[in-house]
One Martini backbone bead per residue (centre of mass of N, CA, C, O) as a GRO file, in nm:
protein
  111
    1MET     BB    1  16.006 -12.333 -17.088
    2ALA     BB    2  16.294 -12.202 -16.989
    3GLN     BB    3  16.469 -12.149 -16.695
    4PHE     BB    4  16.651 -11.872 -16.569
    5GLU     BB    5  16.904 -11.769 -16.389
    6PRO     BB    6  17.016 -11.517 -16.246
    7ALA     BB    7  17.281 -11.343 -16.232
    8ALA     BB    8  17.522 -11.306 -16.027
    9ARG     BB    9  17.645 -11.075 -15.830
   10GLU     BB   10  17.916 -10.911 -15.823
   11PRO     BB   11  18.141 -10.827 -15.617
   12LEU     BB   12  18.249 -10.553 -15.455
   13TRP     BB   13  18.539 -10.421 -15.357
   14ARG     BB   14  18.432 -10.228 -15.135
   15ASP     BB   15  18.287 -10.455 -14.977
   16LEU     BB   16  18.528 -10.638 -14.918
   17VAL     BB   17  18.707 -10.433 -14.772
   18GLY     BB   18  18.502 -10.349 -14.557
   19ASP     BB   19  18.468 -10.629 -14.431
   20VAL     BB   20  18.760 -10.663 -14.341
   21LEU     BB   21  18.778 -10.418 -14.159
   22ARG     BB   22  18.545 -10.489 -13.969
   23ARG     BB   23  18.640 -10.768 -13.875
   24GLU     BB   24  18.907 -10.671 -13.756
   25ARG     BB   25  18.796 -10.465 -13.557
   26LEU     BB   26  18.609 -10.662 -13.401
   27GLY     BB   27  18.835 -10.869 -13.333
   28GLN     BB   28  18.977 -10.624 -13.156
   29GLU     BB   29  18.766 -10.460 -12.999
   30ARG     BB   30  18.703 -10.196 -13.172
   31THR     BB   31  18.632  -9.882 -13.251
   32LEU     BB   32  18.575  -9.651 -13.477
   33LYS     BB   33  18.712  -9.423 -13.324
   34GLU     BB   34  18.986  -9.554 -13.273
   35VAL     BB   35  19.061  -9.611 -13.571
   36ALA     BB   36  19.021  -9.331 -13.689
   37GLU     BB   37  19.230  -9.190 -13.513
   38ALA     BB   38  19.475  -9.368 -13.594
   39ALA     BB   39  19.422  -9.298 -13.914
   40ARG     BB   40  19.320  -9.001 -13.962
   41ILE     BB   41  19.002  -9.034 -13.986
   42SER     BB   42  18.684  -9.024 -14.013
   43MET     BB   43  18.430  -9.191 -13.875
   44PRO     BB   44  18.215  -9.170 -14.102
   45TYR     BB   45  18.405  -9.266 -14.328
   46LEU     BB   46  18.477  -9.541 -14.216
   47SER     BB   47  18.189  -9.644 -14.213
   48GLU     BB   48  18.146  -9.622 -14.520
   49VAL     BB   49  18.370  -9.816 -14.597
   50GLU     BB   50  18.268 -10.067 -14.438
   51ARG     BB   51  17.980 -10.050 -14.607
   52GLY     BB   52  18.050  -9.979 -14.919
   53ARG     BB   53  17.996  -9.652 -14.989
   54LYS     BB   54  18.309  -9.615 -15.039
   55GLU     BB   55  18.587  -9.516 -15.243
   56ALA     BB   56  18.883  -9.564 -15.138
   57SER     BB   57  19.183  -9.477 -15.110
   58SER     BB   58  19.494  -9.597 -15.068
   59GLU     BB   59  19.558  -9.413 -14.827
   60VAL     BB   60  19.312  -9.487 -14.654
   61LEU     BB   61  19.355  -9.792 -14.650
   62ALA     BB   62  19.637  -9.783 -14.523
   63ALA     BB   63  19.551  -9.639 -14.263
   64ALA     BB   64  19.341  -9.844 -14.166
   65ALA     BB   65  19.523 -10.087 -14.166
   66GLY     BB   66  19.744  -9.973 -13.979
   67ALA     BB   67  19.547  -9.932 -13.732
   68LEU     BB   68  19.518 -10.270 -13.742
   69GLY     BB   69  19.810 -10.400 -13.822
   70LEU     BB   70  19.814 -10.362 -14.132
   71GLY     BB   71  19.877 -10.397 -14.449
   72LEU     BB   72  19.778 -10.336 -14.759
   73GLY     BB   73  19.835 -10.623 -14.862
   74ASP     BB   74  19.667 -10.769 -14.650
   75LEU     BB   75  19.396 -10.646 -14.718
   76LEU     BB   76  19.390 -10.729 -15.022
   77ALA     BB   77  19.428 -11.034 -14.981
   78ARG     BB   78  19.168 -11.078 -14.818
   79ALA     BB   79  18.976 -10.970 -15.034
   80GLN     BB   80  19.062 -11.171 -15.253
   81GLY     BB   81  18.982 -11.427 -15.098
   82GLU     BB   82  18.684 -11.352 -15.085
   83LEU     BB   83  18.636 -11.337 -15.388
   84VAL     BB   84  18.707 -11.628 -15.452
   85ARG     BB   85  18.501 -11.759 -15.266
   86LEU     BB   86  18.245 -11.628 -15.393
   87THR     BB   87  18.294 -11.698 -15.702
   88SER     BB   88  18.330 -12.011 -15.675
   89ARG     BB   89  18.041 -12.063 -15.580
   90HIS     BB   90  17.905 -11.966 -15.857
   91THR     BB   91  18.087 -12.145 -16.070
   92GLY     BB   92  18.207 -12.427 -15.938
   93ALA     BB   93  18.481 -12.373 -15.885
   94GLY     BB   94  18.762 -12.387 -15.755
   95PRO     BB   95  19.002 -12.278 -15.584
   96GLY     BB   96  19.159 -12.045 -15.796
   97ARG     BB   97  18.910 -12.059 -16.002
   98GLY     BB   98  18.754 -11.976 -16.264
   99ALA     BB   99  18.524 -12.024 -16.507
  100SER     BB  100  18.761 -12.157 -16.693
  101GLY     BB  101  18.974 -12.306 -16.475
  102ALA     BB  102  19.196 -12.122 -16.430
  103ARG     BB  103  19.487 -12.059 -16.280
  104PHE     BB  104  19.549 -11.844 -15.990
  105ASP     BB  105  19.780 -11.632 -15.768
  106GLY     BB  106  19.694 -11.350 -15.809
  107MET     BB  107  19.633 -11.000 -15.829
  108CYS     BB  108  19.365 -10.807 -15.965
  109LEU     BB  109  19.357 -10.461 -16.063
  110ALA     BB  110  19.130 -10.200 -16.129
  111ALA     BB  111  19.077  -9.851 -16.189
   0.00000   0.00000   0.00000
């Protein structure tokens, strides 16, 4: 009887974006309170976003990114890079290639 590996769980966008925000904040040695105040969002909400517990609106993401000196495009591009890195590890495809091996250079987002 053949053994099958369970399919790897696809990373969630909210987890990727939250990880990028947290890494950037920690890299700047800033507290949640400092960034939340600069972004004009609540500290508990920012914490939830960083932990991937909340699906933040584009306005909230832009505010958090801006408070860290990033544009929304920068934040999303970093999250997309992390997605490519994580999913290419699971598919065995090279960087920038999905399971089909097709090359892509853009970012796709679904609402």
